[in-house]
PDB file of C-alpha atoms in Angstrom:
ATOM      1  CA  MET A 222      -0.370  14.683 -39.728  1.00 39.00           C
ATOM      2  CA  SER A 223       1.559  15.957 -36.735  1.00 43.00           C
ATOM      3  CA  SER A 224       5.312  16.262 -37.021  1.00 43.00           C
ATOM      4  CA  SER A 225       5.741  15.439 -33.389  1.00 46.00           C
ATOM      5  CA  GLU A 226       7.362  12.177 -32.280  1.00 42.00           C
ATOM      6  CA  PRO A 227       5.118   9.094 -32.482  1.00 47.00           C
ATOM      7  CA  LEU A 228       3.400   8.056 -29.296  1.00 55.00           C
ATOM      8  CA  GLN A 229       5.229   5.366 -27.281  1.00 66.00           C
ATOM      9  CA  LYS A 230       3.624   1.959 -27.675  1.00 74.00           C
ATOM     10  CA  PRO A 231       2.797   0.083 -24.445  1.00 77.00           C
ATOM     11  CA  LEU A 232       5.353  -2.526 -23.481  1.00 84.00           C
ATOM     12  CA  ARG A 233       4.228  -6.102 -23.747  1.00 84.00           C
ATOM     13  CA  ILE A 234       3.413  -7.652 -20.371  1.00 85.00           C
ATOM     14  CA  PRO A 235       6.088 -10.288 -19.701  1.00 85.00           C
ATOM     15  CA  PRO A 236       5.208 -13.919 -18.843  1.00 86.00           C
ATOM     16  CA  TRP A 237       6.047 -13.538 -15.133  1.00 83.00           C
ATOM     17  CA  LEU A 238       3.266 -10.939 -14.747  1.00 80.00           C
ATOM     18  CA  ARG A 239       0.547 -12.901 -16.439  1.00 75.00           C
ATOM     19  CA  ILE A 240      -1.917 -13.805 -13.656  1.00 66.00           C
ATOM     20  CA  LYS A 241      -4.205 -16.774 -13.469  1.00 64.00           C
ATOM     21  CA  LEU A 242      -7.617 -15.669 -12.233  1.00 58.00           C
ATOM     22  CA  PRO A 243      -8.881 -18.181  -9.687  1.00 56.00           C
ATOM     23  CA  SER A 244     -12.518 -17.906  -8.794  1.00 57.00           C
ATOM     24  CA  ASN A 245     -13.700 -20.267  -6.076  1.00 58.00           C
ATOM     25  CA  GLU A 246     -16.309 -20.228  -3.335  1.00 60.00           C
ATOM     26  CA  ASN A 247     -14.047 -18.177  -1.029  1.00 62.00           C
ATOM     27  CA  PHE A 248     -13.647 -15.515  -3.696  1.00 59.00           C
ATOM     28  CA  THR A 249     -17.439 -15.184  -4.044  1.00 62.00           C
ATOM     29  CA  ASN A 250     -18.015 -15.211  -0.303  1.00 67.00           C
ATOM     30  CA  THR A 251     -15.379 -12.520   0.298  1.00 66.00           C
ATOM     31  CA  SER A 252     -16.775 -10.288  -2.412  1.00 65.00           C
ATOM     32  CA  GLU A 253     -20.333 -10.710  -1.147  1.00 72.00           C
ATOM     33  CA  LEU A 254     -19.330 -10.038   2.468  1.00 70.00           C
ATOM     34  CA  ILE A 255     -17.582  -6.810   1.588  1.00 73.00           C
ATOM     35  CA  GLY A 256     -20.652  -5.727  -0.359  1.00 74.00           C
ATOM     36  CA  ASP A 257     -23.063  -6.725   2.417  1.00 75.00           C
ATOM     37  CA  LEU A 258     -21.175  -4.631   4.983  1.00 78.00           C
ATOM     38  CA  HIS A 259     -20.810  -1.689   2.570  1.00 72.00           C
ATOM     39  CA  LEU A 260     -17.022  -1.629   2.874  1.00 76.00           C
ATOM     40  CA  ASN A 261     -14.342  -0.544   0.443  1.00 74.00           C
ATOM     41  CA  THR A 262     -11.173  -2.463  -0.229  1.00 67.00           C
ATOM     42  CA  VAL A 263      -7.989  -1.214  -1.843  1.00 55.00           C
ATOM     43  CA  CYS A 264      -8.059  -4.554  -3.730  1.00 48.00           C
ATOM     44  CA  GLN A 265     -11.077  -3.365  -5.734  1.00 47.00           C
ATOM     45  CA  SER A 266     -10.585   0.402  -5.719  1.00 43.00           C
ATOM     46  CA  ALA A 267      -6.933   0.276  -6.837  1.00 44.00           C
ATOM     47  CA  LYS A 268      -7.452  -2.654  -9.216  1.00 49.00           C
ATOM     48  CA  CYS A 269      -4.824  -4.713  -7.440  1.00 50.00           C
ATOM     49  CA  PRO A 270      -3.547  -7.601  -9.572  1.00 53.00           C
ATOM     50  CA  ASN A 271      -3.553  -9.867  -6.482  1.00 48.00           C
ATOM     51  CA  LYS A 272      -7.235  -9.396  -5.743  1.00 47.00           C
ATOM     52  CA  TRP A 273      -8.200 -12.788  -7.189  1.00 45.00           C
ATOM     53  CA  GLU A 274      -5.640 -14.671  -5.135  1.00 53.00           C
ATOM     54  CA  CYS A 275      -6.334 -12.759  -1.928  1.00 54.00           C
ATOM     55  CA  PHE A 276     -10.098 -12.937  -2.093  1.00 49.00           C
ATOM     56  CA  SER A 277      -9.809 -16.657  -2.782  1.00 48.00           C
ATOM     57  CA  LYS A 278      -7.904 -16.934   0.499  1.00 52.00           C
ATOM     58  CA  ASN A 279     -10.552 -14.861   2.393  1.00 50.00           C
ATOM     59  CA  VAL A 280      -8.112 -11.939   2.623  1.00 55.00           C
ATOM     60  CA  ALA A 281      -8.779  -8.306   1.883  1.00 65.00           C
ATOM     61  CA  THR A 282      -7.230  -4.908   2.667  1.00 79.00           C
ATOM     62  CA  PHE A 283      -9.873  -2.537   4.019  1.00 87.00           C
ATOM     63  CA  LEU A 284      -9.988   0.972   2.569  1.00 89.00           C
ATOM     64  CA  ILE A 285     -11.510   3.328   5.121  1.00 94.00           C
ATOM     65  CA  MET A 286     -12.818   6.932   5.039  1.00 94.00           C
ATOM     66  CA  GLY A 287     -14.538   6.525   1.720  1.00 88.00           C
ATOM     67  CA  ALA A 288     -13.470   5.717  -1.808  1.00 84.00           C
ATOM     68  CA  ILE A 289     -12.655   9.304  -2.901  1.00 85.00           C
ATOM     69  CA  CYS A 290      -9.230  10.870  -2.286  1.00 85.00           C
ATOM     70  CA  THR A 291      -8.233  14.492  -1.793  1.00 88.00           C
ATOM     71  CA  ARG A 292      -5.102  13.837  -3.870  1.00 84.00           C
ATOM     72  CA  ASN A 293      -4.615  12.720  -7.435  1.00 79.00           C
ATOM     73  CA  CYS A 294      -1.380  10.698  -7.565  1.00 78.00           C
ATOM     74  CA  ALA A 295      -0.530   9.729 -11.161  1.00 70.00           C
ATOM     75  CA  PHE A 296      -0.045   6.016 -10.426  1.00 73.00           C
ATOM     76  CA  CYS A 297      -3.205   5.446  -8.446  1.00 76.00           C
ATOM     77  CA  ASN A 298      -6.598   4.285  -9.710  1.00 70.00           C
ATOM     78  CA  ILE A 299      -8.566   5.677  -6.714  1.00 73.00           C
ATOM     79  CA  ALA A 300     -10.815   8.570  -7.753  1.00 74.00           C
ATOM     80  CA  SER A 301     -10.408  12.110  -6.495  1.00 76.00           C
ATOM     81  CA  GLY A 302     -13.292  14.538  -5.963  1.00 77.00           C
ATOM     82  CA  ASP A 303     -15.762  15.834  -3.416  1.00 80.00           C
ATOM     83  CA  MET A 304     -15.346  14.224   0.000  1.00 87.00           C
ATOM     84  CA  GLU A 305     -18.088  12.676   2.164  1.00 86.00           C
ATOM     85  CA  PRO A 306     -18.309  12.865   5.985  1.00 92.00           C
ATOM     86  CA  LEU A 307     -16.718   9.997   7.933  1.00 95.00           C
ATOM     87  CA  ASP A 308     -19.092   7.189   8.809  1.00 95.00           C
ATOM     88  CA  PRO A 309     -18.941   6.495  12.560  1.00 96.00           C
ATOM     89  CA  THR A 310     -20.197   2.956  11.992  1.00 96.00           C
ATOM     90  CA  GLU A 311     -17.256   2.077   9.727  1.00 95.00           C
ATOM     91  CA  PRO A 312     -14.886   0.797  12.504  1.00 97.00           C
ATOM     92  CA  ALA A 313     -17.503  -1.686  13.721  1.00 96.00           C
ATOM     93  CA  ARG A 314     -18.178  -2.863  10.167  1.00 93.00           C
ATOM     94  CA  VAL A 315     -14.440  -3.399   9.519  1.00 93.00           C
ATOM     95  CA  ALA A 316     -14.232  -5.405  12.734  1.00 94.00           C
ATOM     96  CA  GLU A 317     -17.254  -7.473  11.798  1.00 92.00           C
ATOM     97  CA  ALA A 318     -15.781  -8.223   8.365  1.00 88.00           C
ATOM     98  CA  ALA A 319     -12.502  -9.320   9.989  1.00 88.00           C
ATOM     99  CA  ARG A 320     -14.429 -11.539  12.392  1.00 89.00           C
ATOM    100  CA  ARG A 321     -16.521 -13.210   9.648  1.00 86.00           C
ATOM    101  CA  LEU A 322     -13.440 -13.765   7.461  1.00 84.00           C
ATOM    102  CA  GLN A 323     -11.645 -15.167  10.545  1.00 83.00           C
ATOM    103  CA  LEU A 324      -8.592 -13.076   9.779  1.00 85.00           C
ATOM    104  CA  LYS A 325      -5.480 -13.487  11.825  1.00 85.00           C
ATOM    105  CA  HIS A 326      -3.913 -10.321  10.433  1.00 87.00           C
ATOM    106  CA  VAL A 327      -5.961  -7.291   9.425  1.00 89.00           C
ATOM    107  CA  VAL A 328      -4.609  -4.629   7.102  1.00 89.00           C
ATOM    108  CA  ILE A 329      -6.349  -1.234   7.103  1.00 93.00           C
ATOM    109  CA  THR A 330      -5.511   1.579   4.715  1.00 92.00           C
ATOM    110  CA  SER A 331      -7.269   4.706   3.608  1.00 93.00           C
ATOM    111  CA  VAL A 332      -7.680   7.378   1.014  1.00 91.00           C
ATOM    112  CA  THR A 333      -5.876  10.609   1.881  1.00 91.00           C
ATOM    113  CA  ARG A 334      -8.164  13.037   3.683  1.00 94.00           C
ATOM    114  CA  ASP A 335      -6.413  16.402   3.668  1.00 95.00           C
ATOM    115  CA  ASP A 336      -9.842  17.935   4.263  1.00 95.00           C
ATOM    116  CA  LEU A 337      -9.955  16.629   7.877  1.00 96.00           C
ATOM    117  CA  PRO A 338      -8.126  18.484  10.626  1.00 96.00           C
ATOM    118  CA  ASP A 339      -6.433  15.300  11.846  1.00 97.00           C
ATOM    119  CA  GLY A 340      -6.188  13.675   8.425  1.00 97.00           C
ATOM    120  CA  GLY A 341      -8.470  10.897   9.698  1.00 97.00           C
ATOM    121  CA  SER A 342      -6.028   9.662  12.376  1.00 98.00           C
ATOM    122  CA  ALA A 343      -8.737   9.306  15.033  1.00 98.00           C
ATOM    123  CA  HIS A 344     -10.773   7.221  12.600  1.00 98.00           C
ATOM    124  CA  PHE A 345      -7.784   4.929  12.055  1.00 98.00           C
ATOM    125  CA  ALA A 346      -7.374   4.570  15.802  1.00 98.00           C
ATOM    126  CA  ALA A 347     -11.094   3.726  16.167  1.00 98.00           C
ATOM    127  CA  CYS A 348     -10.765   0.990  13.526  1.00 97.00           C
ATOM    128  CA  ILE A 349      -7.744  -0.527  15.269  1.00 97.00           C
ATOM    129  CA  ARG A 350      -9.539  -0.564  18.616  1.00 98.00           C
ATOM    130  CA  ALA A 351     -12.729  -2.035  17.099  1.00 97.00           C
ATOM    131  CA  VAL A 352     -10.819  -4.916  15.511  1.00 96.00           C
ATOM    132  CA  ARG A 353      -8.968  -5.543  18.801  1.00 96.00           C
ATOM    133  CA  GLU A 354     -12.195  -5.601  20.758  1.00 96.00           C
ATOM    134  CA  ALA A 355     -13.857  -8.037  18.306  1.00 95.00           C
ATOM    135  CA  MET A 356     -10.758 -10.228  17.837  1.00 93.00           C
ATOM    136  CA  PRO A 357      -8.211  -9.841  20.663  1.00 93.00           C
ATOM    137  CA  GLU A 358      -5.764 -12.351  19.140  1.00 91.00           C
ATOM    138  CA  CYS A 359      -5.715 -10.653  15.727  1.00 91.00           C
ATOM    139  CA  THR A 360      -2.791  -8.507  14.654  1.00 91.00           C
ATOM    140  CA  VAL A 361      -3.463  -5.190  12.912  1.00 94.00           C
ATOM    141  CA  GLU A 362      -1.393  -3.397  10.295  1.00 93.00           C
ATOM    142  CA  VAL A 363      -2.218   0.107   9.164  1.00 96.00           C
ATOM    143  CA  LEU A 364      -1.055   1.705   5.930  1.00 95.00           C
ATOM    144  CA  ILE A 365      -1.431   5.395   6.642  1.00 97.00           C
ATOM    145  CA  PRO A 366      -1.216   8.605   4.559  1.00 96.00           C
ATOM    146  CA  ASP A 367       1.323  11.265   5.457  1.00 97.00           C
ATOM    147  CA  PHE A 368      -1.107  13.336   7.616  1.00 97.00           C
ATOM    148  CA  GLN A 369       0.754  16.331   6.077  1.00 96.00           C
ATOM    149  CA  GLY A 370       3.574  15.692   8.521  1.00 96.00           C
ATOM    150  CA  ASP A 371       1.401  16.289  11.599  1.00 97.00           C
ATOM    151  CA  GLU A 372       3.009  14.515  14.598  1.00 98.00           C
ATOM    152  CA  PRO A 373      -0.075  14.509  16.887  1.00 98.00           C
ATOM    153  CA  ALA A 374      -2.043  12.762  14.132  1.00 98.00           C
ATOM    154  CA  LEU A 375       0.678  10.128  13.855  1.00 98.00           C
ATOM    155  CA  GLY A 376       0.707   9.831  17.621  1.00 98.00           C
ATOM    156  CA  ALA A 377      -3.021   9.171  17.738  1.00 98.00           C
ATOM    157  CA  VAL A 378      -2.567   6.145  15.456  1.00 98.00           C
ATOM    158  CA  LEU A 379       0.435   4.881  17.342  1.00 98.00           C
ATOM    159  CA  ASP A 380      -1.384   5.209  20.676  1.00 98.00           C
ATOM    160  CA  ALA A 381      -3.925   2.660  19.402  1.00 98.00           C
ATOM    161  CA  ARG A 382      -0.989   0.201  19.210  1.00 97.00           C
ATOM    162  CA  PRO A 383      -1.053  -1.283  15.704  1.00 97.00           C
ATOM    163  CA  ASN A 384       1.258  -4.215  15.253  1.00 95.00           C
ATOM    164  CA  VAL A 385       2.755  -2.649  12.110  1.00 95.00           C
ATOM    165  CA  LEU A 386       2.846   0.991  10.984  1.00 97.00           C
ATOM    166  CA  ASN A 387       3.173   1.282   7.234  1.00 96.00           C
ATOM    167  CA  HIS A 388       3.601   4.374   5.079  1.00 97.00           C
ATOM    168  CA  ASN A 389       4.705   3.966   1.473  1.00 96.00           C
ATOM    169  CA  LEU A 390       7.319   6.180  -0.191  1.00 97.00           C
ATOM    170  CA  GLU A 391       5.879   4.861  -3.487  1.00 95.00           C
ATOM    171  CA  THR A 392       8.687   6.004  -5.780  1.00 97.00           C
ATOM    172  CA  VAL A 393      12.118   7.619  -5.867  1.00 98.00           C
ATOM    173  CA  PRO A 394      12.524  11.326  -4.991  1.00 97.00           C
ATOM    174  CA  VAL A 395      13.189  12.591  -8.525  1.00 97.00           C
ATOM    175  CA  LEU A 396       9.790  11.280  -9.700  1.00 97.00           C
ATOM    176  CA  TYR A 397       7.685  12.839  -6.968  1.00 96.00           C
ATOM    177  CA  ALA A 398       6.811  15.920  -8.998  1.00 94.00           C
ATOM    178  CA  ALA A 399       5.338  13.757 -11.784  1.00 93.00           C
ATOM    179  CA  ILE A 400       3.996  10.796  -9.697  1.00 92.00           C
ATOM    180  CA  ARG A 401       3.099  12.224  -6.289  1.00 92.00           C
ATOM    181  CA  PRO A 402       2.851  15.985  -6.860  1.00 90.00           C
ATOM    182  CA  GLN A 403       0.915  16.661  -3.623  1.00 89.00           C
ATOM    183  CA  ALA A 404       3.299  14.666  -1.498  1.00 94.00           C
ATOM    184  CA  ASP A 405       6.884  15.232  -0.305  1.00 97.00           C
ATOM    185  CA  TYR A 406       9.545  12.486  -0.146  1.00 98.00           C
ATOM    186  CA  ARG A 407      11.366  13.985   2.829  1.00 98.00           C
ATOM    187  CA  GLN A 408       8.089  14.440   4.710  1.00 97.00           C
ATOM    188  CA  SER A 409       7.162  10.805   4.168  1.00 98.00           C
ATOM    189  CA  LEU A 410      10.582   9.637   5.281  1.00 98.00           C
ATOM    190  CA  THR A 411      10.351  11.844   8.410  1.00 98.00           C
ATOM    191  CA  LEU A 412       6.950  10.329   9.264  1.00 98.00           C
ATOM    192  CA  LEU A 413       8.526   6.886   9.314  1.00 98.00           C
ATOM    193  CA  GLU A 414      11.460   8.173  11.331  1.00 98.00           C
ATOM    194  CA  ASN A 415       9.127   9.814  13.848  1.00 98.00           C
ATOM    195  CA  ALA A 416       7.070   6.666  14.186  1.00 98.00           C
ATOM    196  CA  LYS A 417      10.205   4.700  15.096  1.00 98.00           C
ATOM    197  CA  ARG A 418      11.284   7.396  17.572  1.00 98.00           C
ATOM    198  CA  MET A 419       7.852   7.687  19.216  1.00 98.00           C
ATOM    199  CA  ARG A 420       7.149   3.918  19.423  1.00 98.00           C
ATOM    200  CA  PRO A 421      10.329   1.960  18.827  1.00 98.00           C
ATOM    201  CA  ASP A 422       8.534  -1.290  19.651  1.00 97.00           C
ATOM    202  CA  ILE A 423       6.133  -0.933  16.684  1.00 97.00           C
ATOM    203  CA  PRO A 424       7.699  -2.196  13.461  1.00 96.00           C
ATOM    204  CA  THR A 425       7.724   0.346  10.609  1.00 97.00           C
ATOM    205  CA  LYS A 426       7.200  -0.596   6.992  1.00 96.00           C
ATOM    206  CA  SER A 427       7.396   1.146   3.624  1.00 97.00           C
ATOM    207  CA  GLY A 428       7.341   0.264  -0.049  1.00 96.00           C
ATOM    208  CA  ILE A 429       7.991   1.524  -3.574  1.00 97.00           C
ATOM    209  CA  MET A 430       6.977   0.610  -7.085  1.00 95.00           C
ATOM    210  CA  VAL A 431       9.436   0.204  -9.961  1.00 97.00           C
ATOM    211  CA  GLY A 432       8.979   0.656 -13.655  1.00 96.00           C
ATOM    212  CA  LEU A 433       8.001   4.376 -13.555  1.00 95.00           C
ATOM    213  CA  GLY A 434      11.272   5.604 -14.964  1.00 96.00           C
ATOM    214  CA  GLU A 435      13.598   5.295 -11.962  1.00 97.00           C
ATOM    215  CA  THR A 436      17.110   3.831 -12.111  1.00 98.00           C
ATOM    216  CA  ASP A 437      18.495   1.012  -9.983  1.00 98.00           C
ATOM    217  CA  GLU A 438      20.929   3.509  -8.513  1.00 98.00           C
ATOM    218  CA  GLN A 439      18.011   5.706  -7.367  1.00 98.00           C
ATOM    219  CA  ILE A 440      16.389   2.631  -5.798  1.00 98.00           C
ATOM    220  CA  MET A 441      19.587   1.954  -3.840  1.00 98.00           C
ATOM    221  CA  THR A 442      19.391   5.528  -2.476  1.00 98.00           C
ATOM    222  CA  VAL A 443      15.876   4.891  -1.238  1.00 98.00           C
ATOM    223  CA  LEU A 444      17.089   1.695   0.473  1.00 98.00           C
ATOM    224  CA  ASP A 445      19.883   3.741   2.020  1.00 98.00           C
ATOM    225  CA  ASP A 446      17.343   6.280   3.339  1.00 98.00           C
ATOM    226  CA  LEU A 447      15.055   3.591   4.779  1.00 98.00           C
ATOM    227  CA  ALA A 448      17.932   1.719   6.410  1.00 98.00           C
ATOM    228  CA  ALA A 449      19.133   4.979   7.992  1.00 98.00           C
ATOM    229  CA  ILE A 450      15.805   5.417   9.807  1.00 98.00           C
ATOM    230  CA  ASP A 451      15.680   1.765  10.917  1.00 98.00           C
ATOM    231  CA  CYS A 452      12.668   0.852   8.764  1.00 98.00           C
ATOM    232  CA  ASP A 453      11.940  -2.834   9.575  1.00 96.00           C
ATOM    233  CA  ILE A 454      10.043  -4.021   6.481  1.00 95.00           C
ATOM    234  CA  VAL A 455      10.350  -2.873   2.831  1.00 97.00           C
ATOM    235  CA  THR A 456       8.327  -4.042  -0.128  1.00 95.00           C
ATOM    236  CA  ILE A 457       9.218  -3.516  -3.770  1.00 97.00           C
ATOM    237  CA  GLY A 458       6.880  -4.433  -6.649  1.00 94.00           C
ATOM    238  CA  GLN A 459       6.292  -3.760 -10.317  1.00 95.00           C
ATOM    239  CA  TYR A 460       4.158  -0.745 -11.287  1.00 93.00           C
ATOM    240  CA  MET A 461       1.244  -1.814 -13.491  1.00 88.00           C
ATOM    241  CA  GLN A 462      -0.692   0.764 -15.492  1.00 83.00           C
ATOM    242  CA  PRO A 463      -4.265   0.615 -14.144  1.00 74.00           C
ATOM    243  CA  SER A 464      -5.788   2.434 -17.180  1.00 75.00           C
ATOM    244  CA  ARG A 465      -4.769   4.246 -20.360  1.00 78.00           C
ATOM    245  CA  GLN A 466      -5.115   7.518 -18.476  1.00 80.00           C
ATOM    246  CA  HIS A 467      -2.274   6.572 -16.129  1.00 83.00           C
ATOM    247  CA  PRO A 468       1.496   6.776 -16.806  1.00 87.00           C
ATOM    248  CA  MET A 469       2.751   4.020 -19.043  1.00 92.00           C
ATOM    249  CA  VAL A 470       5.155   1.408 -17.725  1.00 93.00           C
ATOM    250  CA  LYS A 471       8.693   2.487 -18.587  1.00 95.00           C
ATOM    251  CA  ARG A 472      10.235  -0.943 -17.939  1.00 95.00           C
ATOM    252  CA  TYR A 473       9.318  -4.369 -16.678  1.00 96.00           C
ATOM    253  CA  VAL A 474      11.888  -5.409 -14.104  1.00 97.00           C
ATOM    254  CA  GLU A 475      13.011  -9.034 -14.285  1.00 97.00           C
ATOM    255  CA  PRO A 476      12.470 -11.330 -11.257  1.00 97.00           C
ATOM    256  CA  GLU A 477      16.207 -11.732 -10.682  1.00 98.00           C
ATOM    257  CA  VAL A 478      16.609  -7.940 -10.427  1.00 98.00           C
ATOM    258  CA  PHE A 479      13.930  -7.915  -7.725  1.00 97.00           C
ATOM    259  CA  GLU A 480      15.982 -10.543  -5.955  1.00 98.00           C
ATOM    260  CA  MET A 481      18.998  -8.232  -6.217  1.00 98.00           C
ATOM    261  CA  TYR A 482      16.979  -5.418  -4.575  1.00 98.00           C
ATOM    262  CA  ALA A 483      16.097  -7.687  -1.685  1.00 98.00           C
ATOM    263  CA  GLU A 484      19.759  -8.674  -1.204  1.00 98.00           C
ATOM    264  CA  GLU A 485      20.849  -5.045  -1.283  1.00 98.00           C
ATOM    265  CA  GLY A 486      18.212  -4.091   1.257  1.00 98.00           C
ATOM    266  CA  LYS A 487      19.342  -6.863   3.641  1.00 98.00           C
ATOM    267  CA  LYS A 488      22.992  -5.778   3.180  1.00 98.00           C
ATOM    268  CA  ARG A 489      21.966  -2.330   4.447  1.00 98.00           C
ATOM    269  CA  GLY A 490      20.372  -3.851   7.561  1.00 98.00           C
ATOM    270  CA  ILE A 491      16.697  -3.843   6.581  1.00 97.00           C
ATOM    271  CA  ARG A 492      15.338  -6.853   8.491  1.00 95.00           C
ATOM    272  CA  HIS A 493      12.592  -7.927   6.072  1.00 95.00           C
ATOM    273  CA  MET A 494      12.711  -7.366   2.327  1.00 95.00           C
ATOM    274  CA  PHE A 495       9.792  -8.545   0.208  1.00 93.00           C
ATOM    275  CA  SER A 496      10.728  -7.811  -3.415  1.00 96.00           C
ATOM    276  CA  ALA A 497       9.111  -9.484  -6.442  1.00 93.00           C
ATOM    277  CA  PRO A 498       7.095  -8.407  -9.472  1.00 92.00           C
ATOM    278  CA  LEU A 499       3.646  -8.929  -7.957  1.00 87.00           C
ATOM    279  CA  VAL A 500       4.486  -7.725  -4.438  1.00 87.00           C
ATOM    280  CA  ARG A 501       2.174  -5.055  -3.141  1.00 77.00           C
ATOM    281  CA  SER A 502       2.301  -3.298   0.193  1.00 74.00           C
ATOM    282  CA  SER A 503      -0.250  -5.553   1.886  1.00 66.00           C
ATOM    283  CA  TYR A 504       0.326  -8.737  -0.104  1.00 52.00           C
ATOM    284  CA  ASN A 505       1.021 -11.632   2.276  1.00 51.00           C
ATOM    285  CA  ALA A 506       1.452  -9.021   4.992  1.00 51.00           C
ATOM    286  CA  ALA A 507       0.873 -11.541   7.779  1.00 54.00           C
ATOM    287  CA  ASP A 508       4.189 -13.185   6.900  1.00 56.00           C
ATOM    288  CA  PHE A 509       6.016 -10.302   8.610  1.00 53.00           C
ATOM    289  CA  VAL A 510       4.236 -10.279  11.973  1.00 58.00           C
TER     290      VAL A 510
END
């Protein structure tokens, strides 16, 4: 028997994170529609705990540019591997899904495509324009990768005039090496700062997960950084281990502590704070537009 320290046992999931799984006609219809149009959603690919609720409300977050990522972030359930060419029909299919679901607010995110010269920014722009053409009254939020800090790529997305530009910091700086080894905290912060500078009329948004080993003091530093660049909307939610191959949850943060995070963000001048255990970046996103 090994003399090394015993393996840490998983923490018990607390009552406030136990989810009822509704399954109604809307849930079935949304699932079938996504399958019929051969679309990916982050709800399914990332095993989001809110999938049941959102699908039951005819809501989904579209995942464009394939279901394979060029990066391998430790927290994420999306697979990495060989990339496929972009599908030029995808923007029209996203727009058609939004039309059939009668969405008032569309959220579009993507895998990271470091293999593409523009990181997929032109494809993002095409999706925004397709949704606008199909549904002129619909608002559009994009959750973009970092485009490796490329300003023209960011500009291409902003030129398509999304209603919200989102890029998640995901975690505190000290955990990047372990959790986001192919990303850079300062680069992500600069992207949000550049977006605000280039298009001050487009709200910027970011979010982090907690429970990965960060401290509350480190979370306050992230809030300081986001307030300093005039980020308009910040989300904070509980990290949930998507599989046994992913990092274990280091702590389950109590609901009242999430309320404290929200209060601290507002004290720093962040206009909209959405902080609760089951909050995810696109969860109830329409509430902020």
